[in-house]
XYZ file of C-alpha atoms in Angstrom:
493
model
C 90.788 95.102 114.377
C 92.202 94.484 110.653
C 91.312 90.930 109.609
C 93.044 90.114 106.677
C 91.820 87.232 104.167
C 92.951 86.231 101.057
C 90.326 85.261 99.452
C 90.673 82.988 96.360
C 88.681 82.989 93.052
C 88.819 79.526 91.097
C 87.941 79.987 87.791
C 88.017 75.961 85.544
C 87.934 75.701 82.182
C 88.689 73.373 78.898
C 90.647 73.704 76.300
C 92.325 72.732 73.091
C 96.078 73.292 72.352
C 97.999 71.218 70.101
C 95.012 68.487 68.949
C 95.152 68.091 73.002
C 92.390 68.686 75.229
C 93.148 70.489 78.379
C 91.702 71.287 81.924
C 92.622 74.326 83.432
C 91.950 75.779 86.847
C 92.616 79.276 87.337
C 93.444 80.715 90.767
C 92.781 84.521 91.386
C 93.786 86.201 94.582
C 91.315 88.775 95.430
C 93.919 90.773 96.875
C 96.872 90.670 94.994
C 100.153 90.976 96.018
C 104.052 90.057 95.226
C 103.063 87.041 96.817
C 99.721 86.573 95.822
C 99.397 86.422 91.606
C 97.520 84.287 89.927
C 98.065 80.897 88.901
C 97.259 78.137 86.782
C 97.092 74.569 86.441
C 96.728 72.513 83.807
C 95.608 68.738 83.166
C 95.715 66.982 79.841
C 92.546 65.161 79.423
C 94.913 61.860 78.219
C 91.732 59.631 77.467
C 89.805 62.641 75.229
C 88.887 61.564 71.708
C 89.466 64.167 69.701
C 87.770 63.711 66.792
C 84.094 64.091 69.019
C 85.617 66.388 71.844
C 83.019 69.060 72.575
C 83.564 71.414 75.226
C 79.981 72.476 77.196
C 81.068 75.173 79.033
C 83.869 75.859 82.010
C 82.346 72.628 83.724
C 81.373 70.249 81.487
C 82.707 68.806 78.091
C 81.644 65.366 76.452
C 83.442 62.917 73.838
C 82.075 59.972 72.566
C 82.772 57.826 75.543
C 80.710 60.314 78.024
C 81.407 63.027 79.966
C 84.010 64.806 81.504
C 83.187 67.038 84.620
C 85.311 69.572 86.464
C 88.338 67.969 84.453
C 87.305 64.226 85.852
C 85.722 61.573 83.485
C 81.740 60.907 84.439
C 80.384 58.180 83.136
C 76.837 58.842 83.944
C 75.040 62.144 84.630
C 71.345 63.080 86.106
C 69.429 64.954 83.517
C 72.353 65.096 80.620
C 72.546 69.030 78.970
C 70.120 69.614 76.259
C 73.145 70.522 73.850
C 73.954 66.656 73.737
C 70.938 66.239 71.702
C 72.737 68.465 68.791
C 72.973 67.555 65.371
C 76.943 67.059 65.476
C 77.325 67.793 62.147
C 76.110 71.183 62.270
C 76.947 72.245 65.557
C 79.222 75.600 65.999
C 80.528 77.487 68.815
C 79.888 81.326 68.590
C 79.802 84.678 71.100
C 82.771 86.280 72.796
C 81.009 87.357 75.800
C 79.827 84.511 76.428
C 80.075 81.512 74.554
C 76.989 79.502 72.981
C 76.130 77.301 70.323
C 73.925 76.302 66.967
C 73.050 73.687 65.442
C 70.481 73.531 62.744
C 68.010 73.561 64.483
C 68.419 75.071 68.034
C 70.574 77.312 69.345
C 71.952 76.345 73.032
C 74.023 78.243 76.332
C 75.322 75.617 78.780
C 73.414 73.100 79.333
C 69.712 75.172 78.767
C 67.915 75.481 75.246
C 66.889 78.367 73.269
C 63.365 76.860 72.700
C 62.131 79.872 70.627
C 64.661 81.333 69.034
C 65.007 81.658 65.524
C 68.706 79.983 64.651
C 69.304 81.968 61.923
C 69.042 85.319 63.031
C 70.516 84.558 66.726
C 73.668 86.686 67.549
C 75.157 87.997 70.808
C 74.758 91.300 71.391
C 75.981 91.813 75.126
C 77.554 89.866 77.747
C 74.213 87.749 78.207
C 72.403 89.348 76.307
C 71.114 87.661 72.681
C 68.554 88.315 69.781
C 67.233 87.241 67.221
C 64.436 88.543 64.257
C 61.756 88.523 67.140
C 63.020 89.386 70.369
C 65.784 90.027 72.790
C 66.868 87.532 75.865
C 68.953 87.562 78.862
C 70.708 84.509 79.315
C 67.786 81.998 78.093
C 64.553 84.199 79.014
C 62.907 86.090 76.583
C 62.315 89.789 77.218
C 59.085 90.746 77.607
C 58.018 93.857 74.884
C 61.590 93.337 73.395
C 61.931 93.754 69.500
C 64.688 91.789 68.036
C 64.639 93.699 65.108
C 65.496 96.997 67.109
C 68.937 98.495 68.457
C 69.786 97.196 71.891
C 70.961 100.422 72.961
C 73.196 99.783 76.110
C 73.943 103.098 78.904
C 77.284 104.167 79.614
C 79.021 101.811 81.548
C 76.468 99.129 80.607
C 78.577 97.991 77.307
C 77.747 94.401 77.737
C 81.165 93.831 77.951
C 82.092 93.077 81.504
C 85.421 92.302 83.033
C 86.035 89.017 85.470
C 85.538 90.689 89.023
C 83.557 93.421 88.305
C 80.771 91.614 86.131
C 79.295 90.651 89.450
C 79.146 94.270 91.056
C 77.642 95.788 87.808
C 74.216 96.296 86.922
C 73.401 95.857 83.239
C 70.730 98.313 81.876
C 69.897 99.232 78.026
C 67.116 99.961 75.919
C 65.269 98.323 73.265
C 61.927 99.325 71.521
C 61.022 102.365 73.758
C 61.620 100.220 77.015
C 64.689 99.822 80.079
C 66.084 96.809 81.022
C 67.482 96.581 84.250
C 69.039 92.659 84.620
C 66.902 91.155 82.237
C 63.742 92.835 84.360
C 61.674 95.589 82.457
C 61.380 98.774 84.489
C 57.924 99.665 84.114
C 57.000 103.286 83.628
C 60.718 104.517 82.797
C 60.345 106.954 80.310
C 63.510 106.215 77.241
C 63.379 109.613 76.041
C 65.226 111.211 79.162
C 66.218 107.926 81.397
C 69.881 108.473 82.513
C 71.797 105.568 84.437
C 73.812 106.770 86.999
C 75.256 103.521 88.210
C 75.212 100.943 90.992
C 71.881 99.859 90.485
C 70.825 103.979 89.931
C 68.546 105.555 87.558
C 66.437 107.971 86.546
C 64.206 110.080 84.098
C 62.586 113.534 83.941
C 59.628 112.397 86.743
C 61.417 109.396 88.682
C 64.498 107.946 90.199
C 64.921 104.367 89.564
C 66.786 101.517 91.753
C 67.121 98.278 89.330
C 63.742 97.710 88.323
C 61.979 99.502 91.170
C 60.574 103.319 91.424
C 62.275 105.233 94.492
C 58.475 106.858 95.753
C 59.065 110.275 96.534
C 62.650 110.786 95.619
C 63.377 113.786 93.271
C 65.080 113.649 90.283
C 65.943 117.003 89.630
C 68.252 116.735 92.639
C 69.018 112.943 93.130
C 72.670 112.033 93.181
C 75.446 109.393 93.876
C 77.528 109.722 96.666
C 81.596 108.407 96.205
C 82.859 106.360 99.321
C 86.018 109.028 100.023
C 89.420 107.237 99.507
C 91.105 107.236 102.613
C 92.907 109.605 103.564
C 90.463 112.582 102.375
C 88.021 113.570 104.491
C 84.605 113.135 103.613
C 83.338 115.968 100.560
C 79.652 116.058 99.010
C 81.808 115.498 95.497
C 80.459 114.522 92.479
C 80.252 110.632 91.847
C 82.476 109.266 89.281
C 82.392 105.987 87.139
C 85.536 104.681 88.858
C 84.389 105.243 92.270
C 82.770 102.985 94.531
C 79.273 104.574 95.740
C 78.860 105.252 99.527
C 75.036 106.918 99.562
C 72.403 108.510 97.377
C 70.935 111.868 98.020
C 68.355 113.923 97.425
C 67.120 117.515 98.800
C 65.333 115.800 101.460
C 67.219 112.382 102.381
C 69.472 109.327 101.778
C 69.444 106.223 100.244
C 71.289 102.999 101.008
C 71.088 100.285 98.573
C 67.530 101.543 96.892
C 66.165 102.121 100.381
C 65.246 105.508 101.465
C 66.820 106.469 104.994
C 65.247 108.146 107.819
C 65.045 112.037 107.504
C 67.006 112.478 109.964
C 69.508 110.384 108.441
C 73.236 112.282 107.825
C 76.599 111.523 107.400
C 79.243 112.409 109.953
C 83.126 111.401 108.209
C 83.977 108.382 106.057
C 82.910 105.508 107.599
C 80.348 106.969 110.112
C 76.856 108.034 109.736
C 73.928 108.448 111.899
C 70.014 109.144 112.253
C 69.838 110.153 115.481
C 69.701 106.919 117.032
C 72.568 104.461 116.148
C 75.697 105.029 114.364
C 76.536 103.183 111.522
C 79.972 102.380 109.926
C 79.767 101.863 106.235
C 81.925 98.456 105.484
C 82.615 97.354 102.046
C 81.383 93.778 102.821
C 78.794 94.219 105.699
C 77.147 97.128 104.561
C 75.999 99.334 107.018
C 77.413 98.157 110.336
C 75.419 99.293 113.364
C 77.903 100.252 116.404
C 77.246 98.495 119.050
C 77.535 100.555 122.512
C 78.139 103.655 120.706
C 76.398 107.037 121.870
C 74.918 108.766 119.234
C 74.643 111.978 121.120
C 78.761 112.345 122.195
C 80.228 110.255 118.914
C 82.622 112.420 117.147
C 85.019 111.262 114.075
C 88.843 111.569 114.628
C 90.010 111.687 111.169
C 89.531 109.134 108.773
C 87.974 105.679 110.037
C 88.498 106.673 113.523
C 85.378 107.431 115.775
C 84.913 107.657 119.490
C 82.117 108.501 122.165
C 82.594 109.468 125.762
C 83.460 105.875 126.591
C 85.025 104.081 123.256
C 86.893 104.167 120.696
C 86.175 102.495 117.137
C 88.404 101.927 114.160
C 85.831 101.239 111.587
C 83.326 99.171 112.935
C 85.495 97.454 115.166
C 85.724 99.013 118.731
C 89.750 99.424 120.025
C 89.386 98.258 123.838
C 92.950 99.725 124.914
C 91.780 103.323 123.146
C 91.532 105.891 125.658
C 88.817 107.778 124.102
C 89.229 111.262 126.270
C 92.830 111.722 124.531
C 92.404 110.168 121.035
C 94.011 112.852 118.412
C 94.376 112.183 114.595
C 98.244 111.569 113.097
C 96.497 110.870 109.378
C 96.614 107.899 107.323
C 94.728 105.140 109.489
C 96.514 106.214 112.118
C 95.547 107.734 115.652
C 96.790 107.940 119.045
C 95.854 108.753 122.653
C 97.777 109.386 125.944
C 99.136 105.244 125.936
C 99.200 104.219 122.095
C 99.877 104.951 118.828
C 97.403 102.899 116.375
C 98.164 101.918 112.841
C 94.968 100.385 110.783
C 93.449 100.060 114.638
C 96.343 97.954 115.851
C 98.712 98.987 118.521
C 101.958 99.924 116.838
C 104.305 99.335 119.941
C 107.203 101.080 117.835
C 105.919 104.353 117.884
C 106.393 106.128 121.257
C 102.846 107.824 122.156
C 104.339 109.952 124.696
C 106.779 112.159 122.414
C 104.969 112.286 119.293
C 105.062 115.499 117.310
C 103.059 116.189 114.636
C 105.123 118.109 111.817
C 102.015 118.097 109.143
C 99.430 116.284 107.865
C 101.957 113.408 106.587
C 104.701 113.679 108.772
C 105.329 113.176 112.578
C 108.137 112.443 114.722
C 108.165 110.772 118.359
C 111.699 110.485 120.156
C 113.621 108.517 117.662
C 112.390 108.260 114.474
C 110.470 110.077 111.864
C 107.191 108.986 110.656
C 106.076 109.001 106.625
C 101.943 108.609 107.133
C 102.759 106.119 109.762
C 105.718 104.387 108.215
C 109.157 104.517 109.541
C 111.314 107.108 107.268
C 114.672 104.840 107.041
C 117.885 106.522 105.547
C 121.770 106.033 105.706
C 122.827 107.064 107.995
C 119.468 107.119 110.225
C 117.505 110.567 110.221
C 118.326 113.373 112.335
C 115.160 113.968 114.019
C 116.079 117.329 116.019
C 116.983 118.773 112.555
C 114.563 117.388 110.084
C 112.018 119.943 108.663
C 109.386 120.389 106.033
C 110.720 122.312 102.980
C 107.222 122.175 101.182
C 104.453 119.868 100.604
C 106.674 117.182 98.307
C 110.088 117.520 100.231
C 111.246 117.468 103.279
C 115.550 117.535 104.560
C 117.646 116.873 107.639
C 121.265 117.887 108.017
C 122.332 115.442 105.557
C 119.713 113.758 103.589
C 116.613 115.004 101.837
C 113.506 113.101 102.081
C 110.327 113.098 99.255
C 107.613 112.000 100.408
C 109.181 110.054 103.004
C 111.918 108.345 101.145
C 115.580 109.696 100.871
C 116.137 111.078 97.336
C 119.790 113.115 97.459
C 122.635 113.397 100.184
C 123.617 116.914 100.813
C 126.494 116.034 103.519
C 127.903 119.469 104.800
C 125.041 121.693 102.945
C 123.860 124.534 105.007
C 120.338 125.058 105.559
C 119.992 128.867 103.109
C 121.671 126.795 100.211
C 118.466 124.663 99.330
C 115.812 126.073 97.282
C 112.591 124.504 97.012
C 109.726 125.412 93.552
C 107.550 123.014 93.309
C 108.644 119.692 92.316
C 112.310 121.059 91.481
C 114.757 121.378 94.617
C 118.054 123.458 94.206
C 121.082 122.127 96.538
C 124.610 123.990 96.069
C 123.269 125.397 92.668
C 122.146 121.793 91.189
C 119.192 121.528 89.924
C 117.068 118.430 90.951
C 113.633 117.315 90.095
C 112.780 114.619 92.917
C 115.730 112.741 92.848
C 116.967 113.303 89.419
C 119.508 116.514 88.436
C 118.130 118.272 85.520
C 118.823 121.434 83.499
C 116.634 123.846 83.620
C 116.279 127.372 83.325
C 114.083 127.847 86.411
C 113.010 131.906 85.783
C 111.966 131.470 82.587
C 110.424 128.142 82.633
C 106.635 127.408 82.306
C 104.369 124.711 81.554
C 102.349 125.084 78.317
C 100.547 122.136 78.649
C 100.141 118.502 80.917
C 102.961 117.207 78.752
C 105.222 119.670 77.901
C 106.985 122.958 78.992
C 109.789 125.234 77.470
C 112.183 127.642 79.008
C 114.527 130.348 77.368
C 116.510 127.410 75.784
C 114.524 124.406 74.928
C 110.905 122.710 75.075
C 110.640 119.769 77.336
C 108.011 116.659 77.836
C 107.693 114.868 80.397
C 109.058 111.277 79.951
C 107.703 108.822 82.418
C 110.806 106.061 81.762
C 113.056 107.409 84.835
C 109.839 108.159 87.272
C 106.312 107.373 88.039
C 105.251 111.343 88.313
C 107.870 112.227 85.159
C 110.550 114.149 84.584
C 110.807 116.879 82.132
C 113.149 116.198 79.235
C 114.695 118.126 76.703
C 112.871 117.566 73.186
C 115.634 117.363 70.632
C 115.164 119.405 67.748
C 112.225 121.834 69.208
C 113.134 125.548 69.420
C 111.136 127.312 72.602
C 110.927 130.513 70.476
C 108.587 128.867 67.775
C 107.159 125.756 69.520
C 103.112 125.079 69.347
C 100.707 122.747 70.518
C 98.089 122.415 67.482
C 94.831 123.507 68.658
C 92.355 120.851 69.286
């Protein structure tokens, strides 16, 4: 079943605000929520003089009296950071990825030493990445066959630049003189002139496909491709990966790969989560990785819509098996939710409030049981309550009952006393008694003659309209003062 955590990431750091020295610890939800923002808290470092106050990094800062770590004075430290060796008089802070330091002699990140790098010349050119005249490094290591002299030519998506919570489920990969750097490791053989990085560890050139620093054996370029993980609700499609997707598989002509590992051949996917080779079934979980399913009969599994699976015997949500599930009468309602002969599941939890026995499915969003309508498993809640005998699907946005009409599962306009052949439905406009509505807003538009002439804008036989996004999340089209539809144009790109 669902297991929710909240997990929490701390983030500490100094600073300076006011000739004050500061301690700050930043709280990050993982999941965030109206209850769940992040937060910070601050000490004043009361003790700090000011006039010798260096700050190490997010840990560790040090005034003339000793150290300070995690925001708490230390008098005495094993092994004290290199950087406290620094000529004070010279010493800078530099970078904006990531922050480091010179003196006049050395150039330091942390508590480590550059011990060969030329001070000079040294410059950030990534997040962890550095140069100078000779070579390149990541973090403190000098890259092997690196030219510091040369471009460090990063691949999209690899700008150097990477964001708190995604740094850590990024790879970084660039080139510099002729060579590819996967995390700091060269990837021998990679040819620059035609390596592409795909993402999520991915690569490849004209003769091999790459994971990190390591050659796939026998997987073809020419073919080779990511995989999205489907967001729920779609079904599973062999679509094209994009950058803001997360990855599910690879693929090539001949088989699958999981993490850089090639899969058995007879290796295939099934429906988001569930995959098989013949053997097991597997359940793809963001956090487990592939989840074997234990009990589960590879020859009778089936999918029931999306994260919903079943055998002859059981019933899974996910990875996690539903023991109440009846699997001979499981059925799909959409939207993480299923039911069989006894239950209706939500998320593959028993949702008591739902009555199993009367349920009727009206389309791929809606359903009704005895009582209530359903909005992809949510309650549909109006005043007064929903007719159920009378509610019915206008088109794929609306919906109406004898007195309320509903878009996409919330109540948008009253139409008390309305018969049934008075509302119009095109598109995302609605006509009720002759007003003109788009979702819940009345407009004026000349519906015969209007057409869109671009994302943004439309005109009809009297005016040109964009959509302003003030009054709605999707939009609503509004009249452009001053435009005539006659002579309106877009100018060509």
């Amino acid at each position: 079943m669902i297991k929710l955590l909240l997990l929490l990431c701390v983030l500490t750091s100094y600073f300076i605000e006011e000739g004050k020295a500061f301690f700050r610890v930043r709280k990050i939800p993982a999941i965030i929520s109206m209850n769940a923002v992040p937060s910070n808290l601050d000490t004043e470092l009361e003790d700090a003089d000011m006039e010798t106050f260096l700050i190490i990094d997010n840990r560790l800062a040090y005034d003339k009296h000793g150290f300070y770590l995690l925001g708490e004075r230390e008098w005495n430290i094993e092994n004290p950071p290199e950087i406290l060796r620094a000529d004070k008089h010279s010493l800078l802070r530099f970078g904006k990825e990531t922050e480091f330091y010179k003196d006049k002699n050395h150039v330091y990140l942390s508590d480590t030493i550059f011990a060969q790098a030329d001070v000079s010349t040294f410059r950030e050119v990534g997040n962890e990445i550095f140069t100078d005249k000779n070579t390149l490094y990541y973090r403190t290591e000098p890259l092997a066959g690196s030219n510091g002299s040369k471009e460090c030519r990063f691949y999209p998506g690899n700008t150097g630049n990477k964001p708190f919570l995604t740094a850590f489920m990024q790879d970084l990969c660039f080139e510099n003189n002729g060579k590819i750097y996967c995390n700091g490791k060269i990837i021998n053989g990679a040819d620059s002139q035609t390596y592409t990085w795909l993402g999520f560890g991915y690569g490849k050139d004209a003769h091999k496909v790459y994971y990190r620093e390591k050659c796939l054996q026998g997987a073809d370029p020419g073919t080779f491709r990511l995989i999205p993980r489907p967001s729920p609700p779609g079904d599973y499609q062999l679509s094209e990966y994009q950058p803001d997707n997360s990855i599910w598989y690879a693929k090539d002509t001949t088989r699958y790969y999981y993490n850089g590992v090639a899969c058995p051949e007879s290796f295939h996917i099934l429906n988001n989560p569930y995959a098989t080779d013949g053997k097991h079934i597997y359940a793809y979980e963001r956090n487990s990785y592939n989840k074997i399913l234990e009990h589960a009969n590879p020859h009778t599994f089936r999918t029931v819509g999306n994260n919903y699976g079943k055998d002859d015997r059981y019933v899974w949500y996910r990875s996690d098996m539903i023991p109440e599930a009846d699997a001979s009468t499981l059925y799909d309602l959409g939207y993480e939710c299923a039911a069989d002969k006894n239950y209706v599941y939500r998320y593959g939890n028993i949702d008591n409030n739902i009555d199993a026995g009367t349920i009727c499915i009206l389309s791929s969003d809606y359903f009704k049981d005895r009582e209530n309508i359903w909005y992809r498993g949510k309650r549909v809640h109006a005043y007064p309550a929903p007719d159920v005998p009378g509610f019915r699907l206008l088109n794929h946005l609306y919906a109406a009952d004898n007195h309320t009409v509903y878009m996409e599962g919330i109540p948008v306009i009253q139409k008390h006393g309305t018969k049934p052949g008075k509302i119009k439905v095109y598109g995302e406009f609605i006509i009720i008694n002759r007003k003109t509505y788009q979702y819940n807003f009345p407009i004026r538009i000349h519906l015969k003659t209007f057409r869109k002439i671009a994302p943004q804008y439309a005109v009809d036989k009297n005016a040109v309209y964009y959509l302003d996004y003030r009054f709605h999340s999707k939009g609503i089209y509004t009249p452009l003062r001053g435009a005539k539809p006659q002579t309106f144009r877009l100018p060509e790109k």
